[in-house]
Amino acid sequence: MIATGAYVPLSNEERLKIEAGIEHHRIEAARLIRRLNASTLVMCLPDELLVEIFTLCIPLRHDNIYGPSWNHAPHYGWLRLTHVCHHWREVALHMSALWTNIEVTNPEFVTSFLERSENAVPLHVHFFGTDMHGEELQAGCWMPILRASSRVHSLLIKLGDSLLTFPPIYESGRELLLTGMRELNLDYTVTSQPTLPCFISPHLPHLHTLRSHMLPYQVIKPLLAPSLKSLLLDQLRMPDSTMLRPFFEALGQLTRLERLVFIDSFFPLPADWRQLPLFADTGAVLPSLRHLHLVSHTFDVDVALVLRNLCFPGDVSVQISQTGISPFCAFQEDEAHYLFSALESRLSGSSSGALASPSPVLTLALRSNHGPGGTNTFNLNGWSSVIPLDPAIYENDPDGTMFATLPSLSFSIRWFSTSMPADPASMKKLSLVSALQQVQAFAIDTYGDHWHGPDPVSPESLQAGLASLCKVETAFARGCGVRPLLTALRVPWGPHKQFLFPSLKTLHIFGYQFVHLWSFGDDFTNEEDSMNEEDFEIDLVKHTLVERAQGGLRLDKLVISRCKGMGREELNELSELVRELIWDDVGVADPPEVLQRPRRADSDSDSD
């Protein structure tokens, strides 16, 4: 047993003395910790630099054609900054910009972010669906957000297959509304009839960006404000065709609209484009439009409907994407001719002279996107483009800024072993649109196996179809498009023996393997084939440069990027044929790693 004495309670003086000693030790421990952290270089930074560093931790939002790139809640990993030390926490808590991206999850989260954001503008609010009932949302989350309505500039609501509703929210008998929004993103996938949240005001005088997914026209109609500059409608629903006319009439009121995107919209529509309605001779005039993107995954009549009922100035970047893999989704020849004609008429103004003579179309790109088993002759089957050009082609320009101001033409052909190459008559249809005669950059990107079978597009097709593009100064080639383009550039054609692209100054070749034109193996024999310098694709480049130079069309620049099968000796030879040669080290090999030419049979006998 442990002997214990009588319990003597501590006096107040003794208790205060002990507490003071504890506080002294706590302060000393904190001082030691601070001294230890202060010894690191990062702790020597002034608060102003820490603020700049912390700002880099804010999650960035990169928009794509479909709107904000995130499909789930933003990442808040930077919150760990507040857990490093007291000093960092104090700096972070006083950085209002760190707390302006608010996800509506629970009341404590929303309240904390609003308090720490202080009076920072703008606030970005995100709601990704929740299991909370409307009453809980009203009481804890949306009420404090609506109190800061003037600071909320963007709202993203993403709802799945849910019947969640947003009831009205009142304070002191007054309904709270979001009236100062600049950007609104509504991503609904509900199967029932969706409705707008009651706190979104029908009058948004500052709204400049609206994106909607699977919402009917009746729902978004109040949001088509005259202040809109960017409008994306993904799977816009129409109860019937009688709503088409009111829609285009409302669209014609958006005189400030600069960017317009339609994705699989206006259903139901007639299957035959000839039955599409035409609501006015001039169409809905959009004088400020600069970017038009039409995307169709399943049908093509929605693309024709827009071209038939819109009128826009010529200095607009037009993207028309037909991405269905079914052969039934491809534009037929007469439809392609109609769409080209409709596009040209809209670029040239209406018959009544509603628009002045336009500038050339900035960007128009074509892509055939058939799947296996589909025919692949280039009858303008399908369209596609990415402004300024296809980023898959220009991997050294991920931001797409190099040629953003160049009028350009790009197309891509998917080729399979069962497909036939494109014929010249089909390619000639490219010359139907006079606006294409102004393009200054051309790109070709084809998919297939360049070791076997015919080229997906013949040099003759390129020469015939692109004859009117006399102002092209920059050409890009990738994949199976390299060899046809080089051949088309090399050989003069036509009755006047003219070179293709007489204004060409710069040639880019990407992601290509320069190999022997045959697929040879160990059993290679030289029976009746005459081996010459042209049997190697690297020699085709040389001869193209030489013959164009002899014709007075010497290139200023040749860019070779991510290509294989050439050595530095070949690069040195090419550098003598152009004013400037640019290449990277990807795939460039020194002998003997570079693919060597097979020796002739007689050379073997001589060596013996």
Coordinates of C-alpha atoms in Angstrom, one line a residue:
M1 CA 0.0 0.0 0.0
I2 CA 1.1 3.6 -0.7
A3 CA 1.1 5.8 2.3
T4 CA -0.6 9.1 1.6
G5 CA -0.6 12.1 3.8
A6 CA -3.4 14.5 4.5
Y7 CA -4.6 16.5 1.4
V8 CA -3.7 20.1 1.6
P9 CA -5.4 22.3 -1.0
L10 CA -3.2 24.8 -2.9
S11 CA -3.6 28.4 -2.2
N12 CA -4.5 30.8 -4.9
E13 CA -1.0 32.2 -4.9
E14 CA 0.5 28.8 -5.4
R15 CA -2.0 27.9 -8.1
L16 CA -1.2 31.2 -10.0
K17 CA 2.5 30.5 -9.6
I18 CA 2.2 27.0 -11.2
E19 CA 0.0 28.3 -14.0
A20 CA 2.5 31.1 -14.7
G21 CA 5.3 28.5 -14.9
I22 CA 3.3 26.4 -17.3
E23 CA 2.6 29.5 -19.5
H24 CA 6.3 30.4 -19.4
H25 CA 7.3 26.9 -20.6
R26 CA 4.6 27.0 -23.3
I27 CA 5.9 30.3 -24.6
E28 CA 9.5 29.0 -24.5
A29 CA 8.5 25.9 -26.4
A30 CA 6.8 28.0 -29.0
R31 CA 9.8 30.3 -29.3
L32 CA 12.1 27.3 -29.8
I33 CA 9.8 26.0 -32.6
R34 CA 9.7 29.4 -34.3
R35 CA 13.4 29.7 -34.0
L36 CA 13.9 26.3 -35.6
N37 CA 11.5 27.1 -38.5
A38 CA 13.0 30.5 -39.0
S39 CA 16.4 28.9 -39.6
T40 CA 15.1 27.6 -43.0
L41 CA 15.5 29.7 -46.1
V42 CA 11.8 29.8 -46.9
M43 CA 11.1 31.4 -43.5
C44 CA 13.4 34.2 -44.3
L45 CA 11.1 35.4 -47.1
P46 CA 9.1 38.5 -46.5
D47 CA 5.3 38.2 -46.2
E48 CA 4.9 39.8 -49.6
L49 CA 6.8 37.0 -51.3
L50 CA 4.9 34.4 -49.3
V51 CA 1.7 35.9 -50.6
E52 CA 2.9 35.5 -54.2
I53 CA 3.9 31.9 -53.6
F54 CA 0.6 31.0 -51.9
T55 CA -1.3 32.5 -54.8
L56 CA 0.3 29.9 -57.1
C57 CA -1.4 27.2 -55.0
I58 CA -4.9 28.4 -55.9
P59 CA -6.5 25.8 -58.2
L60 CA -6.5 27.1 -61.7
R61 CA -9.6 26.7 -63.9
H62 CA -8.9 25.9 -67.6
D63 CA -12.0 26.2 -69.8
N64 CA -12.5 24.0 -72.8
I65 CA -15.3 23.9 -75.4
Y66 CA -17.7 22.3 -72.8
G67 CA -17.0 24.9 -70.1
P68 CA -15.0 24.5 -66.9
S69 CA -12.6 21.6 -67.2
W70 CA -13.4 20.2 -63.7
N71 CA -16.0 17.4 -63.6
H72 CA -15.9 17.3 -59.8
A73 CA -15.2 19.5 -56.9
P74 CA -12.1 21.7 -57.0
H75 CA -9.0 20.5 -55.3
Y76 CA -8.3 22.2 -52.0
G77 CA -4.9 20.7 -51.2
W78 CA -3.4 24.2 -50.6
L79 CA -5.3 24.2 -47.3
R80 CA -2.3 22.4 -45.9
L81 CA -0.4 25.7 -46.1
T82 CA -2.4 26.7 -43.0
H83 CA -1.0 23.7 -41.1
V84 CA 2.7 24.3 -41.6
C85 CA 3.3 26.8 -38.8
H86 CA 1.7 29.8 -37.1
H87 CA 3.3 32.3 -39.3
W88 CA 2.2 30.6 -42.6
R89 CA -1.3 30.3 -41.2
E90 CA -1.5 33.9 -40.3
V91 CA -0.3 34.9 -43.8
A92 CA -2.8 32.5 -45.5
L93 CA -5.8 33.5 -43.4
H94 CA -5.2 37.2 -44.3
M95 CA -5.0 36.3 -48.1
S96 CA -8.6 36.9 -49.1
A97 CA -7.9 35.6 -52.7
L98 CA -7.3 32.1 -51.4
W99 CA -10.9 31.8 -50.2
T100 CA -12.9 33.1 -53.2
N101 CA -13.5 29.6 -54.7
I102 CA -16.4 28.3 -52.6
E103 CA -17.8 24.8 -52.9
V104 CA -21.3 24.4 -51.5
T105 CA -20.9 21.3 -49.3
N106 CA -21.7 22.0 -45.7
P107 CA -22.5 25.2 -43.7
E108 CA -19.2 25.3 -41.8
F109 CA -17.2 25.1 -45.0
V110 CA -19.2 27.9 -46.7
T111 CA -19.2 30.1 -43.6
S112 CA -15.4 29.8 -43.1
F113 CA -14.6 30.6 -46.7
L114 CA -16.9 33.6 -46.8
E115 CA -15.4 35.0 -43.6
R116 CA -11.8 34.5 -44.8
S117 CA -12.5 36.0 -48.2
E118 CA -13.5 39.2 -46.4
N119 CA -14.6 41.6 -49.1
A120 CA -12.7 40.0 -52.0
V121 CA -14.3 40.1 -55.5
P122 CA -15.2 38.0 -57.4
L123 CA -16.5 35.0 -55.6
H124 CA -16.8 31.7 -57.6
V125 CA -19.5 29.3 -56.3
H126 CA -19.6 25.6 -57.2
F127 CA -22.3 23.1 -56.4
F128 CA -21.9 19.5 -57.5
G129 CA -25.0 17.9 -56.0
T130 CA -25.5 16.7 -52.5
D131 CA -27.6 14.4 -50.3
M132 CA -28.7 17.4 -48.2
H133 CA -32.3 18.4 -48.3
G134 CA -33.5 21.7 -49.5
E135 CA -34.1 23.0 -46.0
E136 CA -30.5 22.3 -44.9
L137 CA -29.2 24.0 -48.0
Q138 CA -31.4 27.0 -47.4
A139 CA -30.5 27.3 -43.8
G140 CA -26.8 26.7 -43.8
C141 CA -25.2 27.1 -47.3
W142 CA -27.1 29.3 -49.7
M143 CA -28.3 31.9 -47.2
P144 CA -24.8 33.3 -46.5
I145 CA -23.9 33.1 -50.2
L146 CA -27.0 35.1 -51.1
R147 CA -26.2 37.7 -48.5
A148 CA -23.0 38.3 -50.5
S149 CA -24.8 38.3 -53.8
S150 CA -23.0 41.4 -55.2
R151 CA -19.7 39.6 -54.9
V152 CA -20.7 36.3 -56.6
H153 CA -19.6 36.6 -60.2
S154 CA -19.7 33.0 -61.4
L155 CA -21.9 30.0 -60.5
L156 CA -21.5 26.4 -61.5
I157 CA -24.3 23.9 -60.8
K158 CA -23.8 20.3 -61.8
L159 CA -26.6 17.9 -61.1
G160 CA -26.9 14.2 -61.8
D161 CA -30.1 12.2 -62.1
S162 CA -31.7 13.8 -59.1
L163 CA -34.9 15.5 -58.2
L164 CA -33.2 18.1 -56.1
T165 CA -34.9 21.5 -56.1
F166 CA -33.9 24.9 -54.9
P167 CA -36.8 26.6 -53.1
P168 CA -37.0 30.4 -52.6
I169 CA -34.9 31.9 -49.8
Y170 CA -36.3 34.8 -47.9
E171 CA -34.8 37.2 -45.3
S172 CA -36.9 39.8 -43.6
G173 CA -39.7 39.1 -46.0
R174 CA -37.4 39.8 -49.1
E175 CA -36.5 37.1 -51.5
L176 CA -32.7 36.8 -51.9
L177 CA -31.4 36.6 -55.5
L178 CA -28.1 36.4 -57.3
T179 CA -28.2 39.4 -59.5
G180 CA -24.5 40.3 -60.2
M181 CA -23.4 37.1 -62.0
R182 CA -21.0 37.4 -64.9
E183 CA -20.7 33.7 -65.7
L184 CA -23.3 30.9 -65.3
N185 CA -22.7 27.2 -65.9
L186 CA -25.7 24.8 -65.7
D187 CA -24.8 21.2 -66.2
Y188 CA -27.9 19.0 -65.8
T189 CA -28.3 15.3 -66.5
V190 CA -31.7 14.8 -64.9
T191 CA -34.3 12.8 -66.7
S192 CA -37.2 14.7 -65.3
Q193 CA -38.1 18.3 -66.3
P194 CA -35.3 20.5 -64.9
T195 CA -35.9 23.9 -63.5
L196 CA -33.7 26.8 -62.6
P197 CA -32.9 27.5 -58.9
C198 CA -35.3 30.1 -57.6
F199 CA -32.4 32.3 -56.4
I200 CA -31.1 32.9 -59.9
S201 CA -32.5 36.2 -61.0
P202 CA -34.2 36.3 -64.4
H203 CA -32.6 39.7 -64.9
L204 CA -28.8 39.5 -65.1
P205 CA -27.6 42.8 -66.6
H206 CA -23.9 41.8 -66.3
L207 CA -24.1 38.2 -67.5
H208 CA -21.5 37.7 -70.3
T209 CA -21.1 33.8 -70.3
L210 CA -23.8 31.2 -70.3
R211 CA -23.2 27.4 -70.7
S212 CA -26.0 24.9 -70.4
H213 CA -26.3 21.1 -70.8
M214 CA -29.5 19.2 -71.4
L215 CA -31.7 22.1 -70.5
P216 CA -34.8 23.0 -72.6
Y217 CA -35.2 26.3 -74.4
Q218 CA -38.0 27.4 -72.1
V219 CA -35.6 27.2 -69.1
I220 CA -32.7 29.2 -70.5
K221 CA -34.9 31.7 -72.4
P222 CA -34.9 34.2 -69.5
L223 CA -31.1 34.0 -69.4
L224 CA -30.5 35.1 -73.0
A225 CA -29.5 38.6 -71.9
P226 CA -28.3 41.2 -74.4
S227 CA -25.1 41.5 -72.5
L228 CA -24.0 37.9 -73.4
K229 CA -20.7 37.5 -75.2
S230 CA -20.2 33.7 -75.0
L231 CA -23.0 31.1 -75.3
L232 CA -22.6 27.4 -75.3
L233 CA -25.8 25.2 -75.7
D234 CA -25.1 21.5 -75.3
Q235 CA -28.0 19.2 -76.2
L236 CA -30.5 22.1 -76.2
R237 CA -34.0 20.5 -76.0
M238 CA -36.9 21.7 -78.0
P239 CA -40.4 20.4 -77.2
D240 CA -41.3 20.7 -80.9
S241 CA -40.3 22.5 -84.1
T242 CA -42.6 25.4 -83.4
M243 CA -40.0 26.7 -80.9
L244 CA -37.3 27.0 -83.5
R245 CA -38.4 30.3 -84.9
P246 CA -38.7 32.0 -81.4
F247 CA -35.3 30.7 -80.5
F248 CA -33.5 32.2 -83.6
E249 CA -35.4 35.4 -83.1
A250 CA -34.1 35.6 -79.6
L251 CA -30.6 34.7 -80.8
G252 CA -30.7 37.6 -83.2
Q253 CA -31.1 40.0 -80.3
L254 CA -27.7 39.1 -78.9
T255 CA -25.8 41.7 -80.8
R256 CA -22.8 41.6 -78.5
L257 CA -22.3 37.8 -78.8
E258 CA -18.7 36.9 -79.8
R259 CA -18.6 33.1 -79.3
L260 CA -21.4 30.7 -80.1
V261 CA -21.2 26.9 -79.6
F262 CA -24.0 24.3 -80.4
I263 CA -23.5 20.7 -79.5
D264 CA -26.1 18.1 -80.6
S265 CA -29.0 20.5 -80.2
F266 CA -32.5 21.3 -81.6
F267 CA -34.0 17.8 -81.5
P268 CA -36.3 16.6 -82.7
L269 CA -35.4 17.6 -86.3
P270 CA -36.3 16.2 -89.7
A271 CA -33.9 13.6 -91.0
D272 CA -33.6 15.3 -94.4
W273 CA -31.8 18.6 -94.4
R274 CA -34.0 19.8 -97.3
Q275 CA -36.9 19.9 -94.9
L276 CA -35.2 22.2 -92.5
P277 CA -37.1 25.5 -91.9
L278 CA -35.8 28.8 -93.1
F279 CA -37.2 31.6 -91.0
A280 CA -35.8 34.7 -92.8
D281 CA -33.8 35.5 -95.9
T282 CA -31.1 37.2 -93.9
G283 CA -31.1 34.9 -90.9
A284 CA -30.4 36.0 -87.4
V285 CA -27.6 38.6 -87.8
L286 CA -24.8 38.4 -85.2
P287 CA -22.6 41.3 -86.1
S288 CA -20.1 40.8 -83.2
L289 CA -19.6 37.0 -83.7
R290 CA -16.0 35.9 -84.0
H291 CA -16.1 32.2 -83.1
L292 CA -18.7 29.7 -84.3
H293 CA -18.4 26.0 -83.3
L294 CA -21.0 23.5 -84.4
V295 CA -20.6 19.9 -83.1
S296 CA -22.7 17.0 -84.2
H297 CA -22.1 13.5 -82.8
T298 CA -25.1 11.6 -84.2
F299 CA -26.8 13.7 -86.9
D300 CA -25.8 16.5 -89.2
V301 CA -29.1 18.4 -89.8
D302 CA -28.6 20.5 -86.7
V303 CA -25.4 21.9 -88.3
A304 CA -27.3 22.7 -91.5
L305 CA -30.1 24.3 -89.4
V306 CA -27.7 26.8 -87.8
L307 CA -26.0 27.7 -91.1
R308 CA -29.4 28.1 -92.7
N309 CA -30.7 30.6 -90.1
L310 CA -27.6 32.5 -88.9
C311 CA -25.8 35.4 -90.6
F312 CA -22.4 36.5 -89.3
P313 CA -19.5 38.6 -90.5
G314 CA -16.6 37.1 -92.5
D315 CA -13.9 37.6 -89.8
V316 CA -15.2 34.7 -87.8
S317 CA -13.5 31.4 -86.9
V318 CA -15.8 28.6 -88.1
Q319 CA -15.5 25.1 -86.5
I320 CA -17.8 22.4 -87.8
S321 CA -17.2 19.0 -86.2
Q322 CA -19.0 15.9 -87.3
T323 CA -17.6 13.1 -85.0
G324 CA -20.0 10.2 -85.5
I325 CA -18.4 6.9 -86.4
S326 CA -21.4 5.5 -88.2
P327 CA -21.4 5.7 -92.0
F328 CA -24.9 7.0 -91.8
C329 CA -23.6 10.1 -90.0
A330 CA -21.4 11.3 -92.9
F331 CA -22.4 14.2 -95.1
Q332 CA -23.4 13.0 -98.5
E333 CA -22.0 14.8 -101.5
D334 CA -25.0 17.0 -102.1
E335 CA -25.2 17.9 -98.4
A336 CA -21.6 18.9 -98.3
H337 CA -22.1 21.1 -101.4
Y338 CA -25.1 22.6 -99.7
L339 CA -23.3 23.3 -96.5
F340 CA -20.3 24.8 -98.3
S341 CA -22.7 27.0 -100.3
A342 CA -24.6 28.0 -97.1
L343 CA -21.4 28.8 -95.3
E344 CA -20.1 30.9 -98.2
S345 CA -23.4 32.8 -98.4
R346 CA -23.3 33.6 -94.7
L347 CA -19.7 34.7 -94.9
S348 CA -20.5 36.9 -97.9
G349 CA -23.6 38.5 -96.4
S350 CA -27.3 38.1 -97.3
S351 CA -28.9 38.7 -100.6
S352 CA -30.5 41.8 -99.3
G353 CA -27.1 43.3 -98.3
A354 CA -27.6 43.1 -94.6
L355 CA -23.8 42.8 -94.1
A356 CA -20.9 44.5 -95.8
S357 CA -18.3 42.7 -97.8
P358 CA -16.6 40.4 -95.2
S359 CA -13.0 39.7 -94.4
P360 CA -11.6 36.2 -95.1
V361 CA -12.7 33.4 -92.8
L362 CA -10.0 33.0 -90.2
T363 CA -10.1 29.3 -89.7
L364 CA -12.0 26.5 -91.4
A365 CA -10.8 22.9 -90.9
L366 CA -12.2 19.7 -92.3
R367 CA -11.8 16.2 -90.9
S368 CA -13.1 12.8 -92.0
N369 CA -13.8 10.8 -88.9
H370 CA -15.1 7.4 -90.0
G371 CA -14.7 4.2 -88.1
P372 CA -13.6 0.8 -89.4
G373 CA -15.8 -0.4 -92.1
G374 CA -16.9 3.0 -93.3
T375 CA -15.9 4.3 -96.7
N376 CA -13.2 6.9 -96.5
T377 CA -13.0 8.6 -99.9
F378 CA -12.6 12.3 -99.1
N379 CA -16.0 13.5 -100.3
L380 CA -15.9 16.1 -97.6
N381 CA -17.5 13.5 -95.3
G382 CA -17.6 15.3 -92.0
W383 CA -16.0 18.4 -90.7
S384 CA -13.9 19.3 -87.7
S385 CA -11.5 21.9 -86.5
V386 CA -9.8 23.2 -83.4
I387 CA -8.9 26.9 -83.4
P388 CA -6.3 27.9 -84.4
L389 CA -5.6 24.4 -85.8
D390 CA -5.7 20.8 -84.6
P391 CA -3.5 20.7 -81.5
A392 CA -2.7 17.0 -82.2
I393 CA -0.7 18.3 -85.2
Y394 CA 1.1 21.1 -83.5
E395 CA 2.5 19.5 -80.4
N396 CA 5.2 22.2 -80.2
D397 CA 2.5 24.9 -79.9
P398 CA 0.2 23.6 -77.1
D399 CA -1.4 27.0 -76.5
G400 CA -2.2 27.4 -80.2
T401 CA -0.8 30.9 -80.3
M402 CA 1.6 30.7 -83.2
F403 CA -0.9 30.8 -85.9
A404 CA -4.0 32.2 -84.2
T405 CA -4.2 35.1 -86.6
L406 CA -3.5 33.1 -89.8
P407 CA -6.3 32.2 -92.1
S408 CA -5.9 28.4 -92.3
L409 CA -7.2 25.2 -93.7
S410 CA -6.7 21.8 -92.0
F411 CA -8.1 18.4 -92.5
S412 CA -7.5 14.9 -91.2
I413 CA -8.3 11.6 -92.8
R414 CA -8.7 8.3 -90.9
W415 CA -7.6 5.5 -93.2
F416 CA -7.9 1.7 -92.9
S417 CA -6.6 -1.1 -95.0
T418 CA -10.0 -1.6 -96.6
S419 CA -10.4 2.0 -97.6
M420 CA -9.7 3.5 -101.0
P421 CA -7.6 6.7 -101.4
A422 CA -9.4 10.0 -102.2
D423 CA -9.9 10.8 -105.8
P424 CA -9.1 14.1 -107.4
A425 CA -12.7 14.9 -108.3
S426 CA -13.7 14.8 -104.6
M427 CA -10.9 17.1 -103.6
K428 CA -11.9 19.6 -106.3
K429 CA -14.9 20.5 -104.1
L430 CA -12.6 22.3 -101.8
S431 CA -12.3 25.0 -104.4
L432 CA -16.1 25.7 -104.3
V433 CA -15.8 28.3 -101.5
S434 CA -14.1 31.5 -102.5
A435 CA -13.3 32.3 -98.9
L436 CA -10.9 29.4 -98.9
Q437 CA -8.8 31.1 -101.5
Q438 CA -7.6 33.4 -98.8
V439 CA -6.1 30.8 -96.4
Q440 CA -2.5 31.3 -95.5
A441 CA -1.7 28.0 -93.7
F442 CA -2.5 24.5 -94.7
A443 CA -2.2 21.3 -92.6
I444 CA -2.8 17.6 -93.3
D445 CA -2.9 14.9 -90.7
T446 CA -3.9 11.4 -91.8
Y447 CA -4.1 8.1 -89.9
G448 CA -3.0 4.8 -91.3
D449 CA -0.1 2.5 -92.0
H450 CA 2.3 4.2 -94.5
W451 CA 4.2 0.9 -94.9
H452 CA 1.4 -0.8 -96.8
G453 CA -1.4 0.0 -99.2
P454 CA -2.2 3.2 -101.0
D455 CA -1.8 6.7 -99.6
P456 CA -5.1 7.8 -97.9
V457 CA -5.0 10.9 -100.2
S458 CA -3.2 11.0 -103.5
P459 CA -0.8 13.8 -104.5
E460 CA -3.1 14.4 -107.5
S461 CA -6.0 14.9 -105.2
L462 CA -4.1 17.5 -103.2
Q463 CA -3.0 19.3 -106.4
A464 CA -6.5 19.4 -107.9
G465 CA -8.3 20.3 -104.7
L466 CA -5.9 22.9 -103.4
A467 CA -5.1 24.6 -106.6
S468 CA -6.9 27.8 -105.6
L469 CA -4.9 28.2 -102.4
C470 CA -2.3 30.4 -103.9
K471 CA -1.7 32.5 -100.7
V472 CA -0.6 29.6 -98.5
E473 CA 2.7 30.5 -96.8
T474 CA 2.9 27.8 -94.1
A475 CA 2.2 24.1 -94.6
F476 CA 2.1 21.4 -91.9
A477 CA 2.2 17.6 -92.4
R478 CA 2.0 14.7 -90.1
G479 CA 1.6 10.9 -90.3
C480 CA 0.6 9.5 -93.7
G481 CA 0.0 13.0 -95.0
V482 CA 3.8 13.7 -95.2
R483 CA 4.5 11.7 -98.3
P484 CA 1.5 12.9 -100.4
L485 CA 2.1 16.5 -99.5
L486 CA 5.8 16.3 -100.4
T487 CA 5.0 14.7 -103.7
A488 CA 2.3 17.3 -104.5
L489 CA 4.7 20.1 -103.6
R490 CA 7.5 18.7 -105.7
V491 CA 5.9 18.0 -109.1
P492 CA 4.6 20.9 -111.2
W493 CA 1.1 20.0 -112.5
G494 CA -1.7 21.2 -114.8
P495 CA -1.5 22.7 -118.3
H496 CA 0.7 25.5 -117.1
K497 CA 3.0 23.3 -115.1
Q498 CA 2.6 25.3 -111.9
F499 CA 3.8 24.3 -108.4
L500 CA 1.3 23.8 -105.6
F501 CA 1.4 26.6 -103.0
P502 CA 3.6 29.1 -105.0
S503 CA 3.7 31.4 -101.9
L504 CA 5.0 28.7 -99.6
K505 CA 7.8 29.8 -97.3
T506 CA 7.7 27.5 -94.3
L507 CA 7.2 23.7 -94.2
H508 CA 6.6 21.8 -90.9
I509 CA 7.0 18.0 -90.7
F510 CA 5.9 16.3 -87.4
G511 CA 6.0 12.9 -86.0
Y512 CA 7.1 11.0 -89.1
Q513 CA 9.4 8.0 -89.6
F514 CA 11.6 8.4 -92.7
V515 CA 12.0 4.9 -94.0
H516 CA 12.4 3.1 -97.3
L517 CA 9.3 3.2 -99.3
W518 CA 9.1 -0.6 -99.3
S519 CA 8.7 -2.9 -96.3
F520 CA 11.8 -5.0 -96.7
G521 CA 13.0 -7.9 -94.6
D522 CA 15.8 -10.4 -94.5
D523 CA 14.6 -12.0 -97.8
F524 CA 15.1 -8.7 -99.7
T525 CA 16.2 -9.1 -103.3
N526 CA 16.7 -6.7 -106.0
E527 CA 15.1 -8.4 -109.0
E528 CA 13.4 -6.0 -111.4
D529 CA 13.4 -2.9 -109.1
S530 CA 15.7 -0.1 -109.9
M531 CA 17.0 1.4 -106.7
N532 CA 17.5 5.1 -106.8
E533 CA 17.8 8.0 -104.5
E534 CA 14.0 8.6 -104.5
D535 CA 13.4 5.2 -102.8
F536 CA 14.0 6.9 -99.5
E537 CA 11.6 9.4 -98.1
I538 CA 14.4 11.6 -96.7
D539 CA 15.5 11.9 -100.4
L540 CA 12.0 12.9 -101.3
V541 CA 12.4 15.8 -99.0
K542 CA 15.7 16.8 -100.7
H543 CA 14.3 16.5 -104.2
T544 CA 11.2 18.5 -103.2
L545 CA 13.4 21.3 -101.9
V546 CA 15.7 21.2 -104.9
E547 CA 13.1 21.3 -107.6
R548 CA 11.1 24.1 -105.9
A549 CA 14.3 26.1 -105.6
Q550 CA 15.1 25.5 -109.2
G551 CA 11.6 26.9 -110.0
G552 CA 12.3 30.0 -108.0
L553 CA 10.3 28.9 -104.9
R554 CA 13.1 28.3 -102.4
L555 CA 11.8 27.7 -98.9
D556 CA 12.7 30.1 -96.1
K557 CA 12.3 27.6 -93.2
L558 CA 12.0 23.8 -92.7
V559 CA 10.9 22.5 -89.3
I560 CA 11.4 18.8 -88.5
S561 CA 10.0 17.8 -85.1
R562 CA 9.7 14.3 -83.5
C563 CA 10.7 12.5 -86.6
K564 CA 12.7 9.2 -86.7
G565 CA 14.9 7.5 -89.3
M566 CA 17.3 10.3 -90.1
G567 CA 20.8 11.2 -89.0
R568 CA 22.7 14.3 -88.6
E569 CA 24.3 13.8 -92.0
E570 CA 20.9 14.0 -93.6
L571 CA 20.0 17.1 -91.6
N572 CA 23.2 18.8 -92.7
E573 CA 22.3 18.1 -96.3
L574 CA 18.8 19.6 -95.8
S575 CA 20.3 22.7 -94.1
E576 CA 22.0 23.6 -97.4
L577 CA 18.7 23.6 -99.3
V578 CA 16.8 26.1 -97.1
R579 CA 17.6 29.4 -95.5
E580 CA 16.8 28.0 -92.0
L581 CA 16.5 24.5 -90.7
I582 CA 15.0 23.8 -87.2
W583 CA 14.8 20.4 -85.7
D584 CA 14.8 18.7 -82.3
D585 CA 16.8 15.8 -81.0
V586 CA 13.8 13.5 -80.7
G587 CA 14.4 10.5 -83.0
V588 CA 17.6 12.0 -84.5
A589 CA 20.3 9.3 -84.5
D590 CA 24.0 9.1 -85.5
P591 CA 25.2 6.2 -87.6
P592 CA 25.0 3.3 -87.4
E593 CA 21.7 3.7 -85.5
V594 CA 20.0 5.5 -88.3
L595 CA 18.2 3.2 -90.8
Q596 CA 20.7 2.3 -93.5
R597 CA 20.0 1.9 -97.2
P598 CA 19.9 -1.8 -98.3
R599 CA 22.7 -2.6 -100.6
R600 CA 22.2 -3.7 -104.2
A601 CA 22.7 -7.3 -105.2
D602 CA 25.6 -6.3 -107.5
S603 CA 27.2 -4.4 -104.6
D604 CA 27.3 -7.6 -102.7
S605 CA 28.9 -9.5 -105.5
D606 CA 31.5 -6.7 -105.9
S607 CA 32.4 -6.9 -102.2
D608 CA 33.0 -10.6 -102.5

